[in-house]
Amino acid sequence: IEVRGTCMRKQLFILLMVVGVLLPLQALAQDAFEEEYHKNIKVYQLKPILERNRVEIIPFGAFCVNPNMMNHIGYGGFLGFHFNEAIFAGVQYTKFYSFPSFTKDQVKDLYSLFPERSELDYNVTARFAWTPFFAKGNFLGMLTYWDAFIFGGGGITRTKLSDFAGTGEFGFGARFFITKGIAFTFEVSDMLYAESFRDGTSVLHNVMVRGGLSVFLPYGFSYRSEK
């Protein structure tokens, strides 16, 4: 009986040793499998706003921040198309109202001079733009998606002195989305045009600031993922 009890204790000890070795090995194997499995899982964050294949309409107001002889304010609209999330192009029309600046009044009062002045009537340009920056941030107390873009283009400007003055324009801007299809848009641009004066042609610079409301069509969008 004592011999049989000793054999049973040895068998139980061996069984415990085997279990003690196998359980950690199984846990290690499970951890290695899960690690390898999760390596193949990729999580992509969806872009909050999609602009690809959408039309953008912007009614805006504008004013010149570097008046010389004349102040310029205006209003107009932009119609553009987004080819993808970074590239868009379109046309812009601005109707201007010009009125004498403080500098012009000084020249007239102090020197009794009446210099020629460039009074803007309207401006039409085509532009090409690139959006290199996308982000989310706080705007007017709301967490919103926004992007920044740069643009350049050209067209014509009609003034009191010139019917069709060749025009170039370049600048930068930003959109702050409040819904999937509506955004506040702000731009700063340098509008250069060749004005014809009596003593020759001069290139004038008008630094313009614009603010408007972007409307995207179609208003909504849908995501398409790989199957």
JSON list of N, CA and C in Angstrom, two decimals, residues 105-136:
[
{"chain": "A", "resi": 105, "resn": "ASP", "atom": "N", "xyz": [-7.56, 113.57, -51.01]},
{"chain": "A", "resi": 105, "resn": "ASP", "atom": "CA", "xyz": [-8.07, 114.84, -50.47]},
{"chain": "A", "resi": 105, "resn": "ASP", "atom": "C", "xyz": [-6.92, 115.72, -49.98]},
{"chain": "A", "resi": 106, "resn": "GLN", "atom": "N", "xyz": [-5.89, 115.11, -49.40]},
{"chain": "A", "resi": 106, "resn": "GLN", "atom": "CA", "xyz": [-4.74, 115.89, -48.95]},
{"chain": "A", "resi": 106, "resn": "GLN", "atom": "C", "xyz": [-4.01, 116.53, -50.12]},
{"chain": "A", "resi": 107, "resn": "VAL", "atom": "N", "xyz": [-3.78, 115.76, -51.18]},
{"chain": "A", "resi": 107, "resn": "VAL", "atom": "CA", "xyz": [-3.08, 116.28, -52.36]},
{"chain": "A", "resi": 107, "resn": "VAL", "atom": "C", "xyz": [-3.87, 117.44, -52.96]},
{"chain": "A", "resi": 108, "resn": "LYS", "atom": "N", "xyz": [-5.17, 117.30, -53.02]},
{"chain": "A", "resi": 108, "resn": "LYS", "atom": "CA", "xyz": [-6.00, 118.36, -53.59]},
{"chain": "A", "resi": 108, "resn": "LYS", "atom": "C", "xyz": [-5.99, 119.60, -52.72]},
{"chain": "A", "resi": 109, "resn": "ASP", "atom": "N", "xyz": [-6.10, 119.43, -51.42]},
{"chain": "A", "resi": 109, "resn": "ASP", "atom": "CA", "xyz": [-6.20, 120.59, -50.52]},
{"chain": "A", "resi": 109, "resn": "ASP", "atom": "C", "xyz": [-4.86, 121.29, -50.34]},
{"chain": "A", "resi": 110, "resn": "LEU", "atom": "N", "xyz": [-3.77, 120.52, -50.23]},
{"chain": "A", "resi": 110, "resn": "LEU", "atom": "CA", "xyz": [-2.48, 121.13, -49.95]},
{"chain": "A", "resi": 110, "resn": "LEU", "atom": "C", "xyz": [-1.78, 121.68, -51.19]},
{"chain": "A", "resi": 111, "resn": "TYR", "atom": "N", "xyz": [-1.95, 120.97, -52.32]},
{"chain": "A", "resi": 111, "resn": "TYR", "atom": "CA", "xyz": [-1.19, 121.36, -53.51]},
{"chain": "A", "resi": 111, "resn": "TYR", "atom": "C", "xyz": [-2.07, 121.80, -54.67]},
{"chain": "A", "resi": 112, "resn": "SER", "atom": "N", "xyz": [-3.36, 121.77, -54.48]},
{"chain": "A", "resi": 112, "resn": "SER", "atom": "CA", "xyz": [-4.31, 122.13, -55.55]},
{"chain": "A", "resi": 112, "resn": "SER", "atom": "C", "xyz": [-4.06, 121.31, -56.81]},
{"chain": "A", "resi": 113, "resn": "LEU", "atom": "N", "xyz": [-3.75, 120.03, -56.60]},
{"chain": "A", "resi": 113, "resn": "LEU", "atom": "CA", "xyz": [-3.52, 119.11, -57.71]},
{"chain": "A", "resi": 113, "resn": "LEU", "atom": "C", "xyz": [-4.68, 118.14, -57.81]},
{"chain": "A", "resi": 114, "resn": "PHE", "atom": "N", "xyz": [-4.95, 117.72, -59.02]},
{"chain": "A", "resi": 114, "resn": "PHE", "atom": "CA", "xyz": [-6.02, 116.76, -59.26]},
{"chain": "A", "resi": 114, "resn": "PHE", "atom": "C", "xyz": [-5.43, 115.59, -60.07]},
{"chain": "A", "resi": 115, "resn": "PRO", "atom": "N", "xyz": [-4.70, 114.69, -59.38]},
{"chain": "A", "resi": 115, "resn": "PRO", "atom": "CA", "xyz": [-4.03, 113.60, -60.09]},
{"chain": "A", "resi": 115, "resn": "PRO", "atom": "C", "xyz": [-5.03, 112.61, -60.69]},
{"chain": "A", "resi": 116, "resn": "GLU", "atom": "N", "xyz": [-4.56, 111.96, -61.76]},
{"chain": "A", "resi": 116, "resn": "GLU", "atom": "CA", "xyz": [-5.39, 110.90, -62.33]},
{"chain": "A", "resi": 116, "resn": "GLU", "atom": "C", "xyz": [-5.56, 109.79, -61.29]},
{"chain": "A", "resi": 117, "resn": "ARG", "atom": "N", "xyz": [-6.67, 109.15, -61.36]},
{"chain": "A", "resi": 117, "resn": "ARG", "atom": "CA", "xyz": [-6.95, 108.10, -60.39]},
{"chain": "A", "resi": 117, "resn": "ARG", "atom": "C", "xyz": [-7.58, 106.90, -61.10]},
{"chain": "A", "resi": 118, "resn": "SER", "atom": "N", "xyz": [-7.33, 105.76, -60.55]},
{"chain": "A", "resi": 118, "resn": "SER", "atom": "CA", "xyz": [-7.86, 104.51, -61.10]},
{"chain": "A", "resi": 118, "resn": "SER", "atom": "C", "xyz": [-9.09, 104.10, -60.30]},
{"chain": "A", "resi": 119, "resn": "GLU", "atom": "N", "xyz": [-10.25, 104.27, -60.90]},
{"chain": "A", "resi": 119, "resn": "GLU", "atom": "CA", "xyz": [-11.50, 103.88, -60.26]},
{"chain": "A", "resi": 119, "resn": "GLU", "atom": "C", "xyz": [-11.96, 102.54, -60.83]},
{"chain": "A", "resi": 120, "resn": "LEU", "atom": "N", "xyz": [-12.05, 101.54, -59.98]},
{"chain": "A", "resi": 120, "resn": "LEU", "atom": "CA", "xyz": [-12.43, 100.20, -60.42]},
{"chain": "A", "resi": 120, "resn": "LEU", "atom": "C", "xyz": [-13.92, 100.13, -60.70]},
{"chain": "A", "resi": 121, "resn": "ASP", "atom": "N", "xyz": [-14.25, 99.40, -61.78]},
{"chain": "A", "resi": 121, "resn": "ASP", "atom": "CA", "xyz": [-15.65, 99.14, -62.12]},
{"chain": "A", "resi": 121, "resn": "ASP", "atom": "C", "xyz": [-15.99, 97.68, -61.82]},
{"chain": "A", "resi": 122, "resn": "TYR", "atom": "N", "xyz": [-15.33, 96.75, -62.51]},
{"chain": "A", "resi": 122, "resn": "TYR", "atom": "CA", "xyz": [-15.53, 95.33, -62.21]},
{"chain": "A", "resi": 122, "resn": "TYR", "atom": "C", "xyz": [-14.28, 94.56, -62.59]},
{"chain": "A", "resi": 123, "resn": "ASN", "atom": "N", "xyz": [-14.25, 93.33, -62.14]},
{"chain": "A", "resi": 123, "resn": "ASN", "atom": "CA", "xyz": [-13.09, 92.46, -62.35]},
{"chain": "A", "resi": 123, "resn": "ASN", "atom": "C", "xyz": [-13.58, 91.04, -62.57]},
{"chain": "A", "resi": 124, "resn": "VAL", "atom": "N", "xyz": [-13.01, 90.37, -63.57]},
{"chain": "A", "resi": 124, "resn": "VAL", "atom": "CA", "xyz": [-13.34, 88.96, -63.85]},
{"chain": "A", "resi": 124, "resn": "VAL", "atom": "C", "xyz": [-12.03, 88.19, -63.95]},
{"chain": "A", "resi": 125, "resn": "THR", "atom": "N", "xyz": [-11.88, 87.14, -63.15]},
{"chain": "A", "resi": 125, "resn": "THR", "atom": "CA", "xyz": [-10.66, 86.34, -63.18]},
{"chain": "A", "resi": 125, "resn": "THR", "atom": "C", "xyz": [-10.99, 84.85, -63.12]},
{"chain": "A", "resi": 126, "resn": "ALA", "atom": "N", "xyz": [-10.08, 84.07, -63.68]},
{"chain": "A", "resi": 126, "resn": "ALA", "atom": "CA", "xyz": [-10.12, 82.61, -63.53]},
{"chain": "A", "resi": 126, "resn": "ALA", "atom": "C", "xyz": [-8.97, 82.22, -62.62]},
{"chain": "A", "resi": 127, "resn": "ARG", "atom": "N", "xyz": [-9.20, 81.25, -61.76]},
{"chain": "A", "resi": 127, "resn": "ARG", "atom": "CA", "xyz": [-8.16, 80.89, -60.80]},
{"chain": "A", "resi": 127, "resn": "ARG", "atom": "C", "xyz": [-7.99, 79.38, -60.70]},
{"chain": "A", "resi": 128, "resn": "PHE", "atom": "N", "xyz": [-6.78, 79.00, -60.31]},
{"chain": "A", "resi": 128, "resn": "PHE", "atom": "CA", "xyz": [-6.43, 77.61, -60.03]},
{"chain": "A", "resi": 128, "resn": "PHE", "atom": "C", "xyz": [-5.92, 77.56, -58.61]},
{"chain": "A", "resi": 129, "resn": "ALA", "atom": "N", "xyz": [-6.40, 76.62, -57.80]},
{"chain": "A", "resi": 129, "resn": "ALA", "atom": "CA", "xyz": [-6.07, 76.62, -56.37]},
{"chain": "A", "resi": 129, "resn": "ALA", "atom": "C", "xyz": [-5.65, 75.24, -55.89]},
{"chain": "A", "resi": 130, "resn": "TRP", "atom": "N", "xyz": [-4.84, 75.25, -54.85]},
{"chain": "A", "resi": 130, "resn": "TRP", "atom": "CA", "xyz": [-4.34, 74.03, -54.22]},
{"chain": "A", "resi": 130, "resn": "TRP", "atom": "C", "xyz": [-4.55, 74.14, -52.72]},
{"chain": "A", "resi": 131, "resn": "THR", "atom": "N", "xyz": [-5.10, 73.06, -52.14]},
{"chain": "A", "resi": 131, "resn": "THR", "atom": "CA", "xyz": [-5.38, 73.01, -50.71]},
{"chain": "A", "resi": 131, "resn": "THR", "atom": "C", "xyz": [-4.42, 72.04, -50.04]},
{"chain": "A", "resi": 132, "resn": "PRO", "atom": "N", "xyz": [-3.32, 72.55, -49.46]},
{"chain": "A", "resi": 132, "resn": "PRO", "atom": "CA", "xyz": [-2.32, 71.65, -48.88]},
{"chain": "A", "resi": 132, "resn": "PRO", "atom": "C", "xyz": [-2.55, 71.31, -47.41]},
{"chain": "A", "resi": 133, "resn": "PHE", "atom": "N", "xyz": [-3.50, 71.98, -46.77]},
{"chain": "A", "resi": 133, "resn": "PHE", "atom": "CA", "xyz": [-3.60, 71.84, -45.32]},
{"chain": "A", "resi": 133, "resn": "PHE", "atom": "C", "xyz": [-5.04, 71.58, -44.90]},
{"chain": "A", "resi": 134, "resn": "PHE", "atom": "N", "xyz": [-5.26, 70.53, -44.09]},
{"chain": "A", "resi": 134, "resn": "PHE", "atom": "CA", "xyz": [-6.57, 70.19, -43.55]},
{"chain": "A", "resi": 134, "resn": "PHE", "atom": "C", "xyz": [-6.42, 70.01, -42.04]},
{"chain": "A", "resi": 135, "resn": "ALA", "atom": "N", "xyz": [-7.41, 70.43, -41.29]},
{"chain": "A", "resi": 135, "resn": "ALA", "atom": "CA", "xyz": [-7.30, 70.31, -39.84]},
{"chain": "A", "resi": 135, "resn": "ALA", "atom": "C", "xyz": [-8.68, 70.42, -39.19]},
{"chain": "A", "resi": 136, "resn": "LYS", "atom": "N", "xyz": [-8.70, 70.12, -37.89]},
{"chain": "A", "resi": 136, "resn": "LYS", "atom": "CA", "xyz": [-9.87, 70.35, -37.05]},
{"chain": "A", "resi": 136, "resn": "LYS", "atom": "C", "xyz": [-9.46, 71.28, -35.93]}
]
